[in-house]
């Protein structure tokens, strides 16, 4: 199986966010919100980190 | 009376420990034993999927070792997957050397699925002893 770097990071973020959402909050509604928040942070970190590496490399 | 209370407390503590160990050995089992069906299903799916995708993209499963520190930490992380780790070792999955960058992602997937499984087992333990509602 071959996947791109971004797909790998997105899959990682998706599953990690589910577990973090369930374990770090008590109420289902807060779990969903925290999971979405974690996912957004993961993806933002990937995009910002990628651009930083691009500029450092060039 | 006091001995009865002590026996009850001991029995409760052993039940808590069983839930912790079950949650570690089978992802989501700790929640399942407390009838948190949906949480158990999501935790099981997430941890098993991460582990399986890690193997599918060529990730490495660490063996017990006393060499490089990162290898030892990798083994500790992998061991967090509980039963999945033992199945992978028995079947021989993840024993091919990592040759491409994406396969290295696979190795991280496997380690992190183990760490997330430990987090979920501890969460089940916190639920049963009343630390979390």
mmCIF file of C-alpha atoms in Angstrom:
data_model
loop_
_atom_site.group_PDB
_atom_site.id
_atom_site.type_symbol
_atom_site.label_atom_id
_atom_site.label_comp_id
_atom_site.label_asym_id
_atom_site.label_seq_id
_atom_site.Cartn_x
_atom_site.Cartn_y
_atom_site.Cartn_z
ATOM 1 C CA UNK A 1 0.000 0.000 0.000
ATOM 2 C CA UNK A 2 1.362 3.416 -0.959
ATOM 3 C CA UNK A 3 0.020 6.726 0.310
ATOM 4 C CA UNK A 4 1.240 10.303 0.126
ATOM 5 C CA UNK A 5 2.805 12.083 3.086
ATOM 6 C CA UNK A 6 -0.207 14.341 3.520
ATOM 7 C CA UNK A 7 -2.657 11.426 3.416
ATOM 8 C CA UNK A 8 -0.579 9.611 6.042
ATOM 9 C CA UNK A 9 -0.584 12.705 8.260
ATOM 10 C CA UNK A 10 -4.344 13.205 7.761
ATOM 11 C CA UNK A 11 -5.123 9.559 8.650
ATOM 12 C CA UNK A 12 -2.884 9.854 11.697
ATOM 13 C CA UNK A 13 -4.635 13.069 12.759
ATOM 14 C CA UNK A 14 -8.086 11.545 12.248
ATOM 15 C CA UNK A 15 -7.594 8.491 14.456
ATOM 16 C CA UNK A 16 -5.500 10.267 17.093
ATOM 17 C CA UNK A 17 -8.192 12.982 17.368
ATOM 18 C CA UNK A 18 -10.922 10.388 17.942
ATOM 19 C CA UNK A 19 -8.996 8.788 20.814
ATOM 20 C CA UNK A 20 -8.011 12.156 22.321
ATOM 21 C CA UNK A 21 -11.586 13.425 22.067
ATOM 22 C CA UNK A 22 -13.014 10.387 23.871
ATOM 23 C CA UNK A 23 -10.367 10.195 26.577
ATOM 24 C CA UNK A 24 -9.841 13.864 27.400
ATOM 25 C CA UNK A 25 -13.477 14.957 27.779
ATOM 26 C CA UNK A 26 -16.460 13.565 29.715
ATOM 27 C CA UNK A 27 -19.555 14.693 27.794
ATOM 28 C CA UNK A 28 -20.200 13.376 24.236
ATOM 29 C CA UNK A 29 -20.799 16.849 22.805
ATOM 30 C CA UNK A 30 -17.501 18.106 24.275
ATOM 31 C CA UNK A 31 -15.748 14.975 22.993
ATOM 32 C CA UNK A 32 -16.798 15.788 19.426
ATOM 33 C CA UNK A 33 -15.738 19.423 19.766
ATOM 34 C CA UNK A 34 -12.372 18.519 21.272
ATOM 35 C CA UNK A 35 -11.797 15.848 18.604
ATOM 36 C CA UNK A 36 -12.511 18.340 15.817
ATOM 37 C CA UNK A 37 -10.259 20.899 17.539
ATOM 38 C CA UNK A 38 -7.389 18.371 17.766
ATOM 39 C CA UNK A 39 -7.848 17.363 14.129
ATOM 40 C CA UNK A 40 -7.742 21.000 13.010
ATOM 41 C CA UNK A 41 -4.591 21.600 15.074
ATOM 42 C CA UNK A 42 -2.886 18.511 13.625
ATOM 43 C CA UNK A 43 -3.675 19.551 10.046
ATOM 44 C CA UNK A 44 -2.678 23.175 10.679
ATOM 45 C CA UNK A 45 0.628 22.001 12.180
ATOM 46 C CA UNK A 46 1.281 19.789 9.137
ATOM 47 C CA UNK A 47 0.579 22.602 6.655
ATOM 48 C CA UNK A 48 2.592 25.230 8.579
ATOM 49 C CA UNK A 49 5.463 22.802 9.184
ATOM 50 C CA UNK A 50 5.534 21.827 5.506
ATOM 51 C CA UNK A 51 5.731 25.451 4.346
ATOM 52 C CA UNK A 52 8.452 26.179 6.922
ATOM 53 C CA UNK A 53 10.514 23.255 5.644
ATOM 54 C CA UNK A 54 9.925 24.429 2.057
ATOM 55 C CA UNK A 55 11.291 27.910 2.836
ATOM 56 C CA UNK A 56 14.194 26.574 4.918
ATOM 57 C CA UNK A 57 15.125 24.234 2.060
ATOM 58 C CA UNK A 58 14.961 26.937 -0.590
ATOM 59 C CA UNK B 1 -17.420 -5.125 59.766
ATOM 60 C CA UNK B 2 -14.045 -3.561 59.027
ATOM 61 C CA UNK B 3 -12.733 -6.754 57.461
ATOM 62 C CA UNK B 4 -15.878 -6.948 55.295
ATOM 63 C CA UNK B 5 -15.249 -3.410 54.054
ATOM 64 C CA UNK B 6 -11.605 -4.208 53.390
ATOM 65 C CA UNK B 7 -12.598 -7.309 51.424
ATOM 66 C CA UNK B 8 -15.098 -5.287 49.377
ATOM 67 C CA UNK B 9 -12.467 -2.642 48.682
ATOM 68 C CA UNK B 10 -9.954 -5.306 47.655
ATOM 69 C CA UNK B 11 -12.499 -6.897 45.331
ATOM 70 C CA UNK B 12 -13.288 -3.506 43.761
ATOM 71 C CA UNK B 13 -9.586 -2.759 43.283
ATOM 72 C CA UNK B 14 -8.998 -6.093 41.566
ATOM 73 C CA UNK B 15 -11.976 -5.394 39.270
ATOM 74 C CA UNK B 16 -10.459 -2.003 38.399
ATOM 75 C CA UNK B 17 -7.146 -3.669 37.608
ATOM 76 C CA UNK B 18 -8.858 -6.249 35.391
ATOM 77 C CA UNK B 19 -10.534 -3.434 33.448
ATOM 78 C CA UNK B 20 -7.183 -1.671 33.030
ATOM 79 C CA UNK B 21 -5.476 -4.829 31.782
ATOM 80 C CA UNK B 22 -8.390 -5.779 29.497
ATOM 81 C CA UNK B 23 -8.329 -2.276 28.011
ATOM 82 C CA UNK B 24 -4.620 -2.646 27.353
ATOM 83 C CA UNK B 25 -4.824 -6.155 25.878
ATOM 84 C CA UNK B 26 -7.850 -5.537 23.628
ATOM 85 C CA UNK B 27 -8.365 -1.908 22.552
ATOM 86 C CA UNK B 28 -11.680 -0.580 23.918
ATOM 87 C CA UNK B 29 -12.343 -3.649 26.099
ATOM 88 C CA UNK B 30 -12.117 -1.588 29.303
ATOM 89 C CA UNK B 31 -14.924 0.670 28.078
ATOM 90 C CA UNK B 32 -16.902 -2.291 26.755
ATOM 91 C CA UNK B 33 -16.847 -3.957 30.189
ATOM 92 C CA UNK B 34 -18.418 -0.790 31.616
ATOM 93 C CA UNK B 35 -21.024 -0.731 28.850
ATOM 94 C CA UNK B 36 -19.749 2.361 27.079
ATOM 95 C CA UNK B 37 -20.503 0.680 23.762
ATOM 96 C CA UNK B 38 -19.997 3.626 21.423
ATOM 97 C CA UNK B 39 -16.752 4.767 23.040
ATOM 98 C CA UNK B 40 -15.453 1.188 22.988
ATOM 99 C CA UNK B 41 -16.304 0.817 19.288
ATOM 100 C CA UNK B 42 -14.594 4.095 18.356
ATOM 101 C CA UNK B 43 -11.492 3.322 20.423
ATOM 102 C CA UNK B 44 -11.226 -0.208 19.028
ATOM 103 C CA UNK B 45 -11.658 1.005 15.448
ATOM 104 C CA UNK B 46 -9.152 3.836 15.833
ATOM 105 C CA UNK B 47 -6.377 1.842 17.509
ATOM 106 C CA UNK B 48 -6.762 -1.257 15.309
ATOM 107 C CA UNK B 49 -6.998 0.833 12.119
ATOM 108 C CA UNK B 50 -3.858 2.811 12.981
ATOM 109 C CA UNK B 51 -1.992 -0.398 13.758
ATOM 110 C CA UNK B 52 -3.213 -2.114 10.565
ATOM 111 C CA UNK B 53 -2.482 0.885 8.317
ATOM 112 C CA UNK B 54 0.983 1.128 9.890
ATOM 113 C CA UNK B 55 1.654 -2.485 8.963
ATOM 114 C CA UNK B 56 0.100 -2.059 5.500
ATOM 115 C CA UNK B 57 2.424 0.805 4.555
ATOM 116 C CA UNK B 58 5.470 -1.186 5.615
ATOM 117 C CA UNK B 59 5.992 -0.070 9.222
ATOM 118 C CA UNK B 60 8.382 -1.890 11.512
ATOM 119 C CA UNK B 61 7.366 -3.717 14.693
ATOM 120 C CA UNK B 62 10.114 -3.303 17.310
ATOM 121 C CA UNK B 63 11.568 -6.285 19.157
ATOM 122 C CA UNK B 64 12.728 -6.281 22.793
ATOM 123 C CA UNK B 65 16.270 -4.905 22.774
ATOM 124 C CA UNK B 66 18.915 -3.259 24.900
ATOM 125 C CA UNK B 67 20.652 -1.348 22.120
ATOM 126 C CA UNK B 68 19.711 2.110 20.870
ATOM 127 C CA UNK B 69 17.531 4.209 23.196
ATOM 128 C CA UNK B 70 15.074 5.056 20.400
ATOM 129 C CA UNK B 71 14.690 1.345 19.611
ATOM 130 C CA UNK B 72 13.887 0.652 23.271
ATOM 131 C CA UNK B 73 11.334 3.487 23.353
ATOM 132 C CA UNK B 74 9.838 2.178 20.104
ATOM 133 C CA UNK B 75 9.440 -1.236 21.687
ATOM 134 C CA UNK B 76 7.765 0.322 24.761
ATOM 135 C CA UNK B 77 5.356 2.193 22.470
ATOM 136 C CA UNK B 78 4.589 -0.911 20.406
ATOM 137 C CA UNK B 79 3.954 -2.942 23.546
ATOM 138 C CA UNK B 80 1.137 -0.518 24.398
ATOM 139 C CA UNK B 81 -0.942 -2.136 21.651
ATOM 140 C CA UNK B 82 -1.300 -5.212 23.863
ATOM 141 C CA UNK B 83 -2.742 -8.173 21.988
ATOM 142 C CA UNK B 84 -2.159 -6.576 18.581
ATOM 143 C CA UNK B 85 1.579 -6.466 19.272
ATOM 144 C CA UNK B 86 1.727 -10.124 20.264
ATOM 145 C CA UNK B 87 -0.304 -11.181 17.207
ATOM 146 C CA UNK B 88 2.006 -9.165 14.926
ATOM 147 C CA UNK B 89 5.086 -10.741 16.502
ATOM 148 C CA UNK B 90 3.623 -14.250 16.297
ATOM 149 C CA UNK B 91 2.636 -13.892 12.649
ATOM 150 C CA UNK B 92 5.851 -12.070 11.762
ATOM 151 C CA UNK B 93 4.250 -8.835 10.531
ATOM 152 C CA UNK B 94 6.386 -5.704 10.447
ATOM 153 C CA UNK B 95 9.687 -7.541 10.341
ATOM 154 C CA UNK B 96 10.819 -6.253 6.938
ATOM 155 C CA UNK B 97 13.361 -3.392 7.002
ATOM 156 C CA UNK B 98 12.059 0.151 6.456
ATOM 157 C CA UNK B 99 13.253 1.297 3.021
ATOM 158 C CA UNK B 100 10.971 4.214 2.076
ATOM 159 C CA UNK B 101 9.874 7.339 3.937
ATOM 160 C CA UNK B 102 6.206 6.361 4.014
ATOM 161 C CA UNK B 103 7.158 3.061 5.678
ATOM 162 C CA UNK B 104 8.735 5.139 8.446
ATOM 163 C CA UNK B 105 5.320 6.783 8.874
ATOM 164 C CA UNK B 106 4.005 3.228 9.273
ATOM 165 C CA UNK B 107 6.446 2.618 12.126
ATOM 166 C CA UNK B 108 5.194 5.788 13.833
ATOM 167 C CA UNK B 109 1.564 4.725 13.255
ATOM 168 C CA UNK B 110 2.260 1.456 15.085
ATOM 169 C CA UNK B 111 4.050 3.156 18.009
ATOM 170 C CA UNK B 112 1.360 5.836 18.375
ATOM 171 C CA UNK B 113 -1.477 3.300 18.185
ATOM 172 C CA UNK B 114 0.169 1.617 21.188
ATOM 173 C CA UNK B 115 0.448 4.895 23.091
ATOM 174 C CA UNK B 116 -3.171 5.807 22.307
ATOM 175 C CA UNK B 117 -4.242 2.361 23.486
ATOM 176 C CA UNK B 118 -2.516 2.989 26.823
ATOM 177 C CA UNK B 119 -4.329 6.344 27.080
ATOM 178 C CA UNK B 120 -7.671 4.626 26.420
ATOM 179 C CA UNK B 121 -6.951 1.854 28.968
ATOM 180 C CA UNK B 122 -6.111 4.469 31.610
ATOM 181 C CA UNK B 123 -9.323 6.316 30.673
ATOM 182 C CA UNK B 124 -11.320 3.119 31.291
ATOM 183 C CA UNK B 125 -9.566 2.787 34.660
ATOM 184 C CA UNK B 126 -10.427 6.400 35.541
ATOM 185 C CA UNK B 127 -14.070 5.751 34.633
ATOM 186 C CA UNK B 128 -14.358 2.667 36.828
ATOM 187 C CA UNK B 129 -12.717 4.200 39.891
ATOM 188 C CA UNK B 130 -14.803 7.367 39.623
ATOM 189 C CA UNK B 131 -11.997 9.779 38.799
ATOM 190 C CA UNK B 132 -13.773 10.546 35.521
ATOM 191 C CA UNK B 133 -17.515 10.581 34.866
#
